[in-house]
Tab-separated table of C-alpha atoms and ligand atoms in Angstrom:
chain	number	residue	atom	x	y	z
A	1	MET	CA	0.000	0.000	0.000
A	2	ALA	CA	2.492	2.600	-1.061
A	3	PHE	CA	1.869	6.351	-0.721
A	4	ASN	CA	-0.735	5.790	2.007
A	5	ASN	CA	-3.159	4.625	-0.719
A	6	ILE	CA	-3.818	8.243	-1.683
A	7	TYR	CA	-3.944	7.544	-5.437
A	8	LYS	CA	-6.466	4.681	-5.258
A	9	GLY	CA	-9.676	5.558	-7.118
A	10	LYS	CA	-8.366	9.048	-7.961
A	11	LYS	CA	-8.188	10.663	-11.385
A	12	VAL	CA	-4.586	11.456	-12.307
A	13	LEU	CA	-3.906	13.496	-15.449
A	14	ILE	CA	-0.356	13.044	-16.754
A	15	THR	CA	0.992	15.252	-19.540
A	16	GLY	CA	3.720	13.624	-21.616
A	17	ASN	CA	2.462	10.186	-20.540
A	18	THR	CA	3.543	8.454	-23.752
A	19	GLY	CA	7.226	9.266	-23.091
A	20	PHE	CA	9.777	7.390	-21.020
A	21	LYS	CA	8.974	8.722	-17.561
A	22	GLY	CA	5.290	9.092	-18.376
A	23	THR	CA	4.862	5.443	-19.350
A	24	TRP	CA	6.499	4.178	-16.147
A	25	LEU	CA	4.482	6.646	-14.085
A	26	SER	CA	1.177	5.734	-15.778
A	27	THR	CA	1.887	2.050	-15.183
A	28	TRP	CA	2.707	2.595	-11.524
A	29	LEU	CA	-0.365	4.762	-10.901
A	30	HIS	CA	-2.621	2.301	-12.727
A	31	SER	CA	-1.283	-0.479	-10.487
A	32	LEU	CA	-2.056	1.691	-7.445
A	33	GLY	CA	-5.716	1.818	-8.533
A	34	ALA	CA	-5.686	5.321	-10.041
A	35	ASP	CA	-7.753	6.252	-13.077
A	36	VAL	CA	-5.037	7.553	-15.415
A	37	TYR	CA	-5.691	10.218	-18.070
A	38	GLY	CA	-2.870	10.950	-20.519
A	39	TYR	CA	-2.336	14.107	-22.592
A	40	SER	CA	0.535	13.913	-25.091
A	41	LEU	CA	1.485	15.135	-28.539
A	42	SER	CA	2.270	11.690	-29.921
A	43	ILE	CA	4.201	8.536	-29.123
A	44	PRO	CA	7.719	9.973	-29.323
A	45	THR	CA	9.714	6.935	-30.470
A	46	SER	CA	9.433	3.665	-32.324
A	47	PRO	CA	9.756	1.215	-30.696
A	48	SER	CA	8.257	2.721	-27.570
A	49	MET	CA	7.630	1.435	-24.081
A	50	TYR	CA	4.084	2.834	-24.364
A	51	GLU	CA	3.328	0.370	-27.166
A	52	ALA	CA	5.527	-2.455	-25.859
A	53	ILE	CA	3.450	-2.718	-22.678
A	54	GLY	CA	0.066	-1.989	-24.330
A	55	LEU	CA	-0.594	1.000	-22.084
A	56	SER	CA	-3.354	2.487	-24.266
A	57	GLU	CA	-5.669	-0.344	-23.163
A	58	LYS	CA	-5.298	0.562	-19.493
A	59	ILE	CA	-5.658	4.349	-19.470
A	60	HIS	CA	-7.617	7.176	-21.104
A	61	GLN	CA	-5.456	8.714	-23.841
A	62	HIS	CA	-5.837	12.149	-25.429
A	63	TYR	CA	-3.478	13.349	-28.168
A	64	GLY	CA	-3.019	17.120	-28.122
A	65	ASP	CA	-0.373	19.828	-28.114
A	66	ILE	CA	0.405	21.224	-24.658
A	67	ARG	CA	1.003	24.628	-26.268
A	68	ASN	CA	-2.669	24.743	-27.218
A	69	LYS	CA	-3.889	26.454	-24.043
A	70	ASP	CA	-7.624	26.195	-24.799
A	71	GLU	CA	-7.507	22.539	-25.786
A	72	PHE	CA	-5.603	21.636	-22.622
A	73	ASN	CA	-7.866	23.757	-20.434
A	74	ASP	CA	-10.973	22.106	-21.937
A	75	TYR	CA	-9.484	18.678	-21.275
A	76	VAL	CA	-8.766	19.532	-17.633
A	77	GLN	CA	-12.296	20.898	-17.190
A	78	LYS	CA	-13.746	17.732	-18.757
A	79	VAL	CA	-11.689	15.242	-16.736
A	80	LYS	CA	-11.686	17.166	-13.428
A	81	PRO	CA	-8.534	15.403	-12.185
A	82	ASP	CA	-7.590	15.051	-8.517
A	83	PHE	CA	-3.921	15.195	-9.544
A	84	ILE	CA	-2.043	16.720	-12.485
A	85	ILE	CA	1.524	15.618	-13.170
A	86	HIS	CA	3.173	17.696	-15.896
A	87	LEU	CA	5.932	15.883	-17.797
A	88	ALA	CA	5.284	16.966	-21.408
A	89	ALA	CA	8.422	18.539	-22.840
A	90	GLN	CA	11.029	18.524	-25.547
A	91	ALA	CA	13.356	16.593	-23.246
A	92	LEU	CA	16.519	16.108	-25.293
A	93	VAL	CA	19.568	18.384	-25.023
A	94	LEU	CA	20.904	17.588	-28.514
A	95	THR	CA	17.498	18.161	-30.126
A	96	SER	CA	17.383	21.558	-28.435
A	97	TYR	CA	20.418	22.597	-30.541
A	98	LYS	CA	18.624	21.525	-33.720
A	99	GLU	CA	15.169	22.791	-32.775
A	100	PRO	CA	15.733	25.662	-30.349
A	101	PHE	CA	12.489	27.528	-30.978
A	102	ASP	CA	10.337	24.407	-30.706
A	103	THR	CA	12.118	23.440	-27.483
A	104	ILE	CA	11.389	26.832	-25.967
A	105	THR	CA	7.731	26.924	-26.988
A	106	THR	CA	7.072	23.379	-25.763
A	107	ASN	CA	8.919	23.715	-22.474
A	108	VAL	CA	8.012	27.306	-21.613
A	109	ILE	CA	4.678	28.071	-23.308
A	110	GLY	CA	3.565	24.485	-22.639
A	111	THR	CA	4.244	24.974	-18.932
A	112	ALA	CA	2.408	28.313	-19.050
A	113	ALA	CA	-0.604	26.535	-20.574
A	114	VAL	CA	-0.567	24.033	-17.689
A	115	CYS	CA	-0.340	26.834	-15.095
A	116	ASP	CA	-3.144	28.712	-16.831
A	117	ALA	CA	-5.382	25.646	-16.748
A	118	ILE	CA	-4.584	25.164	-13.032
A	119	ARG	CA	-5.743	28.757	-12.462
A	120	ASN	CA	-9.215	27.751	-13.720
A	121	ILE	CA	-9.613	24.697	-11.470
A	122	ARG	CA	-12.464	24.982	-8.942
A	123	TRP	CA	-12.139	21.569	-7.228
A	124	ASN	CA	-9.342	20.174	-5.023
A	125	CYS	CA	-6.328	19.275	-7.117
A	126	THR	CA	-2.665	18.522	-6.390
A	127	CYS	CA	-0.287	19.514	-9.185
A	128	ILE	CA	3.300	18.287	-9.599
A	129	LEU	CA	5.267	20.165	-12.241
A	130	ILE	CA	8.461	18.539	-13.490
A	131	THR	CA	11.347	20.629	-14.785
A	132	SER	CA	14.951	19.331	-14.574
A	133	ASP	CA	18.268	19.574	-12.762
A	134	LYS	CA	19.300	21.526	-15.889
A	135	ALA	CA	17.057	24.356	-14.673
A	136	TYR	CA	19.949	25.363	-12.375
A	137	ASP	CA	22.588	27.795	-13.546
A	138	ASN	CA	25.459	25.333	-13.818
A	139	VAL	CA	28.545	27.063	-12.458
A	140	GLU	CA	30.486	23.758	-12.666
A	141	TRP	CA	31.317	23.626	-8.989
A	142	ILE	CA	31.747	20.405	-7.017
A	143	TRP	CA	28.854	20.925	-4.594
A	144	GLY	CA	25.324	19.705	-5.065
A	145	TYR	CA	22.790	22.337	-6.127
A	146	ARG	CA	20.200	23.312	-3.551
A	147	GLU	CA	16.624	24.341	-4.288
A	148	THR	CA	17.547	27.924	-3.403
A	149	ASP	CA	20.396	28.139	-5.950
A	150	ARG	CA	20.200	30.351	-9.021
A	151	LEU	CA	18.205	29.063	-11.993
A	152	GLY	CA	18.818	29.533	-15.713
A	153	GLY	CA	21.235	27.687	-17.963
A	154	LYS	CA	23.488	28.701	-20.818
A	155	ASP	CA	22.257	26.272	-23.466
A	156	ILE	CA	18.766	26.218	-24.979
A	157	TYR	CA	17.461	23.161	-23.117
A	158	SER	CA	18.691	24.459	-19.747
A	159	GLY	CA	17.374	27.913	-20.523
A	160	SER	CA	13.956	26.509	-21.418
A	161	LYS	CA	13.795	24.639	-18.109
A	162	GLY	CA	14.946	27.696	-16.136
A	163	ALA	CA	12.330	29.773	-17.956
A	164	ALA	CA	9.641	27.168	-17.189
A	165	GLU	CA	10.534	27.598	-13.507
A	166	LEU	CA	10.089	31.380	-13.764
A	167	VAL	CA	6.701	30.898	-15.410
A	168	ILE	CA	5.610	28.566	-12.600
A	169	LYS	CA	6.892	30.972	-9.962
A	170	SER	CA	5.054	33.958	-11.417
A	171	TYR	CA	1.768	32.007	-11.832
A	172	TRP	CA	2.210	30.775	-8.269
A	173	TYR	CA	2.700	34.221	-6.734
A	174	SER	CA	0.161	35.980	-8.975
A	175	PHE	CA	-2.727	33.495	-8.797
A	176	ILE	CA	-2.279	29.957	-7.499
A	177	LYS	CA	-0.933	30.774	-4.030
A	178	GLU	CA	-4.300	32.296	-3.078
A	179	MET	CA	-6.294	29.277	-4.306
A	180	PRO	CA	-7.171	27.114	-1.262
A	181	ASN	CA	-8.159	24.180	-3.518
A	182	ILE	CA	-4.731	23.846	-5.203
A	183	LYS	CA	-1.601	22.159	-3.875
A	184	LEU	CA	1.443	22.612	-6.084
A	185	GLY	CA	5.000	21.300	-6.066
A	186	VAL	CA	7.921	21.598	-8.483
A	187	THR	CA	10.499	18.858	-8.964
A	188	ARG	CA	14.021	18.835	-10.360
A	189	ALA	CA	15.729	15.557	-11.160
A	190	GLY	CA	18.656	14.642	-13.365
A	191	ASN	CA	19.330	12.139	-16.139
A	192	VAL	CA	17.393	8.951	-15.624
A	193	ILE	CA	17.891	5.518	-17.077
A	194	GLY	CA	15.749	2.408	-17.197
A	195	GLY	CA	14.166	-0.143	-19.483
A	196	GLY	CA	11.860	1.228	-22.162
A	197	ASP	CA	13.730	4.368	-23.197
A	198	TRP	CA	14.275	4.696	-26.944
A	199	ALA	CA	15.064	8.411	-27.120
A	200	LYS	CA	17.822	9.400	-29.565
A	201	ASP	CA	21.364	10.085	-28.447
A	202	ARG	CA	21.017	8.244	-25.150
A	203	ILE	CA	23.836	5.833	-24.432
A	204	ILE	CA	21.702	2.991	-23.060
A	205	VAL	CA	19.526	2.985	-26.147
A	206	ASP	CA	22.619	2.794	-28.355
A	207	CYS	CA	23.918	-0.075	-26.206
A	208	VAL	CA	20.849	-2.261	-26.235
A	209	LYS	CA	20.261	-1.747	-29.952
A	210	ALA	CA	23.855	-2.819	-30.629
A	211	PHE	CA	23.765	-5.729	-28.151
A	212	SER	CA	20.528	-7.047	-29.636
A	213	LYS	CA	22.205	-7.225	-33.088
A	214	GLY	CA	25.466	-8.637	-31.741
A	215	GLU	CA	27.307	-5.408	-32.670
A	216	THR	CA	29.689	-3.269	-30.607
A	217	VAL	CA	28.476	0.093	-29.390
A	218	GLU	CA	30.262	3.358	-30.281
A	219	ILE	CA	30.989	5.591	-27.291
A	220	ARG	CA	31.585	9.322	-27.830
A	221	SER	CA	32.581	10.261	-24.284
A	222	PRO	CA	33.753	7.115	-22.478
A	223	LYS	CA	35.252	9.011	-19.562
A	224	ALA	CA	32.246	11.247	-18.971
A	225	THR	CA	30.736	10.488	-15.593
A	226	ARG	CA	27.030	10.694	-14.895
A	227	PRO	CA	25.129	10.238	-11.643
A	228	TRP	CA	23.079	7.362	-13.104
A	229	GLN	CA	19.618	7.188	-11.587
A	230	HIS	CA	16.852	4.699	-12.338
A	231	VAL	CA	13.621	6.238	-13.617
A	232	LEU	CA	11.651	4.829	-10.661
A	233	GLU	CA	13.651	6.994	-8.232
A	234	PRO	CA	12.364	10.439	-9.247
A	235	LEU	CA	8.918	8.933	-9.861
A	236	SER	CA	8.737	7.766	-6.234
A	237	GLY	CA	9.773	11.324	-5.316
A	238	TYR	CA	6.989	12.892	-7.427
A	239	LEU	CA	4.389	10.534	-5.955
A	240	THR	CA	5.621	11.142	-2.395
A	241	LEU	CA	5.431	14.892	-2.949
A	242	GLY	CA	1.890	14.491	-4.327
A	243	GLN	CA	0.921	12.470	-1.264
A	244	PHE	CA	2.519	14.815	1.281
A	245	LEU	CA	1.040	17.933	-0.362
A	246	THR	CA	-2.437	16.403	-0.459
A	247	GLU	CA	-2.149	15.377	3.193
A	248	GLY	CA	-0.931	18.872	4.124
A	249	LYS	CA	2.371	17.508	5.478
A	250	VAL	CA	4.605	19.908	3.525
A	251	ASP	CA	4.435	23.561	2.494
A	252	ASN	CA	2.607	24.422	-0.682
A	253	GLY	CA	4.398	25.926	-3.730
A	254	GLU	CA	7.907	24.591	-3.076
A	255	ALA	CA	10.544	22.906	-5.250
A	256	TYR	CA	12.336	19.610	-4.468
A	257	ASN	CA	15.415	17.902	-5.890
A	258	PHE	CA	15.396	14.134	-6.390
A	259	GLY	CA	18.864	12.779	-7.097
A	260	PRO	CA	20.817	9.529	-6.881
A	261	ARG	CA	23.257	8.249	-4.283
A	262	ALA	CA	26.786	9.649	-4.608
A	263	GLU	CA	28.170	6.160	-5.356
A	264	GLN	CA	26.011	5.956	-8.492
A	265	THR	CA	28.428	8.224	-10.359
A	266	LYS	CA	30.252	6.014	-12.866
A	267	THR	CA	31.820	6.546	-16.263
A	268	VAL	CA	29.877	5.857	-19.431
A	269	PHE	CA	32.421	3.150	-20.231
A	270	GLN	CA	31.854	1.354	-16.918
A	271	LEU	CA	28.084	1.406	-17.433
A	272	VAL	CA	28.376	-0.004	-20.945
A	273	GLN	CA	30.641	-2.817	-19.733
A	274	ASP	CA	28.344	-3.689	-16.829
A	275	LEU	CA	25.274	-3.736	-19.066
A	276	ALA	CA	27.079	-5.976	-21.542
A	277	GLU	CA	28.074	-8.388	-18.791
A	278	ARG	CA	24.506	-8.647	-17.449
A	279	TRP	CA	23.308	-9.157	-21.044
A	280	GLY	CA	25.636	-12.149	-21.245
A	281	LEU	CA	28.264	-10.632	-23.576
A	282	ASP	CA	32.019	-10.339	-23.341
A	283	LYS	CA	32.293	-6.901	-21.720
A	284	ASP	CA	35.730	-6.228	-23.206
A	285	LYS	CA	34.325	-6.513	-26.729
A	286	ALA	CA	31.136	-4.541	-26.085
A	287	ALA	CA	32.318	-1.027	-26.900
A	288	GLU	CA	34.303	0.899	-29.489
A	289	LEU	CA	35.592	4.297	-28.381
A	290	THR	CA	35.169	7.114	-30.929
A	291	GLY	CA	35.571	10.029	-28.534
A	292	ASN	CA	34.163	13.076	-30.321
A	293	SER	CA	31.367	14.954	-28.622
A	294	PRO	CA	29.702	17.462	-31.013
A	295	PHE	CA	28.285	20.053	-28.613
A	296	HIS	CA	29.172	21.563	-25.300
A	297	GLU	CA	27.466	19.469	-22.674
A	298	ALA	CA	27.927	20.482	-19.062
A	299	THR	CA	29.862	17.733	-17.313
A	300	LEU	CA	29.138	18.259	-13.652
A	301	LEU	CA	25.760	18.836	-12.096
A	302	LYS	CA	24.988	17.216	-8.780
A	303	LEU	CA	21.806	17.662	-6.788
A	304	ASN	CA	21.687	18.202	-3.056
A	305	CYS	CA	18.650	16.224	-1.863
A	306	ASP	CA	18.678	17.143	1.831
A	307	LYS	CA	15.320	18.906	1.522
A	308	ALA	CA	13.590	15.791	0.149
A	309	LEU	CA	15.138	13.764	2.972
A	310	ALA	CA	14.149	16.236	5.689
A	311	TYR	CA	10.556	16.964	4.611
A	312	LEU	CA	9.495	13.976	2.487
A	313	HIS	CA	11.701	11.370	4.185
A	314	TRP	CA	12.757	10.428	0.655
A	315	HIS	CA	16.111	9.212	-0.489
A	316	SER	CA	17.017	7.067	-3.455
A	317	THR	CA	16.645	3.330	-3.018
A	318	LEU	CA	18.566	1.467	-5.685
A	319	HIS	CA	22.270	0.777	-5.838
A	320	TYR	CA	24.128	1.080	-9.130
A	321	GLU	CA	24.106	-2.720	-9.620
A	322	ASP	CA	20.294	-2.826	-9.171
A	323	CYS	CA	19.941	-0.205	-11.933
A	324	VAL	CA	22.161	-2.147	-14.310
A	325	ASN	CA	20.256	-5.370	-13.651
A	326	PHE	CA	16.808	-3.760	-14.068
A	327	ILE	CA	17.840	-2.176	-17.368
A	328	ALA	CA	19.601	-5.148	-18.940
A	329	ASP	CA	16.760	-7.500	-17.893
A	330	TRP	CA	14.067	-5.223	-19.348
A	331	TYR	CA	15.660	-4.754	-22.773
A	332	ARG	CA	16.875	-8.322	-22.991
A	333	ALA	CA	13.314	-9.511	-22.432
A	334	PHE	CA	12.139	-7.128	-25.182
A	335	TYR	CA	14.776	-8.002	-27.761
A	336	VAL	CA	15.664	-11.605	-26.947
A	337	ASP	CA	12.694	-13.303	-25.156
A	338	LYS	CA	10.256	-11.920	-27.697
A	339	ASP	CA	7.056	-13.376	-26.204
A	340	LYS	CA	7.645	-11.943	-22.713
A	341	ASP	CA	4.736	-9.988	-21.173
A	342	MET	CA	6.451	-6.578	-20.957
A	343	TYR	CA	3.633	-5.040	-18.916
A	344	GLN	CA	4.032	-7.759	-16.268
A	345	LEU	CA	7.826	-7.412	-16.312
A	346	THR	CA	7.455	-3.642	-15.782
A	347	LEU	CA	5.073	-4.242	-12.874
A	348	ASP	CA	7.470	-6.824	-11.398
A	349	GLN	CA	10.293	-4.265	-11.472
A	350	ILE	CA	8.049	-1.672	-9.804
A	351	ASN	CA	7.114	-4.200	-7.090
A	352	THR	CA	10.760	-5.156	-6.554
A	353	TYR	CA	11.604	-1.469	-6.251
A	354	VAL	CA	8.847	-0.928	-3.645
A	355	LYS	CA	10.095	-3.941	-1.638
A	356	LYS	CA	13.645	-2.553	-1.687
A	357	ALA	CA	12.302	0.825	-0.503
A	358	GLN	CA	10.446	-0.964	2.324
A	359	GLY	CA	13.757	-2.597	3.219
A	360	GLU	CA	15.235	0.909	3.454
A	361	ASN	CA	12.340	1.897	5.752
A	362	LEU	CA	11.173	4.663	3.461
A	363	GLU	CA	7.892	6.139	4.644
A	364	TRP	CA	6.242	6.257	1.200
A	365	ALA	CA	6.703	2.501	0.695
A	366	LYS	CA	5.023	1.339	3.926
B	1	LIG	N1	14.652	11.516	-19.118
B	1	LIG	C1	15.510	12.218	-18.405
B	1	LIG	O1	16.679	11.822	-18.196
B	1	LIG	C2	15.077	13.528	-17.768
B	1	LIG	C3	15.973	14.209	-16.915
B	1	LIG	C4	15.564	15.400	-16.311
B	1	LIG	C5	14.289	15.911	-16.572
B	1	LIG	N2	13.462	15.233	-17.428
B	1	LIG	C6	12.146	15.827	-17.676
B	1	LIG	O2	11.134	14.875	-17.390
B	1	LIG	C7	10.055	15.046	-18.316
B	1	LIG	C8	9.785	13.747	-19.063
B	1	LIG	O3	10.965	13.330	-19.729
B	1	LIG	P1	11.020	12.011	-20.630
B	1	LIG	O4	12.417	11.540	-20.624
B	1	LIG	O5	9.926	11.089	-20.242
B	1	LIG	O6	10.715	12.637	-22.075
B	1	LIG	P2	10.240	11.897	-23.424
B	1	LIG	O7	10.889	12.632	-24.541
B	1	LIG	O8	10.410	10.442	-23.341
B	1	LIG	O9	8.678	12.193	-23.455
B	1	LIG	C9	8.182	13.480	-23.697
B	1	LIG	C10	6.671	13.441	-23.638
B	1	LIG	O10	6.193	14.782	-23.855
B	1	LIG	C11	5.255	14.767	-24.912
B	1	LIG	N3	5.321	16.029	-25.635
B	1	LIG	C12	6.392	16.582	-26.273
B	1	LIG	N4	6.023	17.745	-26.850
B	1	LIG	C13	4.706	17.936	-26.551
B	1	LIG	C14	3.749	18.930	-26.855
B	1	LIG	N5	4.068	20.004	-27.590
B	1	LIG	N6	2.490	18.779	-26.403
B	1	LIG	C15	2.136	17.686	-25.661
B	1	LIG	N7	3.001	16.723	-25.339
B	1	LIG	C16	4.263	16.844	-25.787
B	1	LIG	C17	5.631	13.583	-25.782
B	1	LIG	O11	4.531	13.177	-26.606
B	1	LIG	C18	6.008	12.573	-24.715
B	1	LIG	O12	4.844	11.988	-24.189
B	1	LIG	C19	10.459	16.206	-19.218
B	1	LIG	O13	9.970	17.415	-18.679
B	1	LIG	C20	11.957	16.191	-19.141
B	1	LIG	O14	12.533	17.429	-19.482
B	1	LIG	C21	13.822	14.062	-18.026
């Protein structure tokens, strides 16, 4: 009975539900007994986790553009959700260099459309708005960023996420703060990994595609380190924040970081080798190093998650090895054991994750 059963029988509207995080989140909420309503532009990749697990049969799906304020507002007024979780975005850094204007309209105007629709809600509703760790102004220092640190990045994607934060802040102070029926929280998490992601230019996707064809994977930045975090980690944070806001256990209108354990920081090369080994391949033959990275990508951005620990009693659950195993098992089942029930496998991983969180005595998992 995770999250004090608060989502059972409730209507949860998720924007961007056909994407990577959205599909995992929809599946988890559906398994918790929520009535899930999705609002997305399209299914962003092929293959996609959304299709692999047959999610459209389990939820209510609407295809629409988040930038269309009236269409989104009408949908909210029709569904009357108890919760809104806003994930819809142009979420890829490299795409933001190719499509800067589209990235800004989707991430900034899209967020404004969500805030505007929230302004028109007359029933009780808890809203969780997702931006990114990239919303912080990355000054490339060694310390983790705190929720009070300066926002606004130098590249288009980071700038769009910083701008989305400003939009939320101004809607909050101008309108939403005075609405007794609305609870609102903002969340910032970093790069996530997990089974079911087929977005372009993501190393895991390149790996599993290569492994499934018996090819070696090309690595651009083998020495780059990332604080690898499984997708279920921030999702448990979002759902805990939704629970605590609804129960009045935390202040309204605040932002929270959800980041991984410090030990999760490994090089790209190490991750590729570990995935290959779990897949059953010779890890020394898994990768070919090409070493040319086309754009400036900030190398160091750590989140300080003390606030989530203090107020939500949340910390990340999985160890690096658990992440590697979850990911390799998910994709291997998809590519190799072709008749595997991917919905059931996804649910099994969610249940394993909840059990591990119970083992860590995390309040949300009790
Ligand atoms: N995946 C990560 O590593 C990561 C890291 C930090 C923050 N985030 C943030 O989390 C959120 C979800 O990320 P993801 O990885 O699941 O992204 P994704 O690219 O897999 O999915 C994006 C979703 O947004 C929808 N979408 C895009 N443009 C839209 C539009 N104009 N109107 C309506 N829907 C639209 C897509 O249809 C899809 O459902 C995003 O806000 C992203 O910036 C992701």
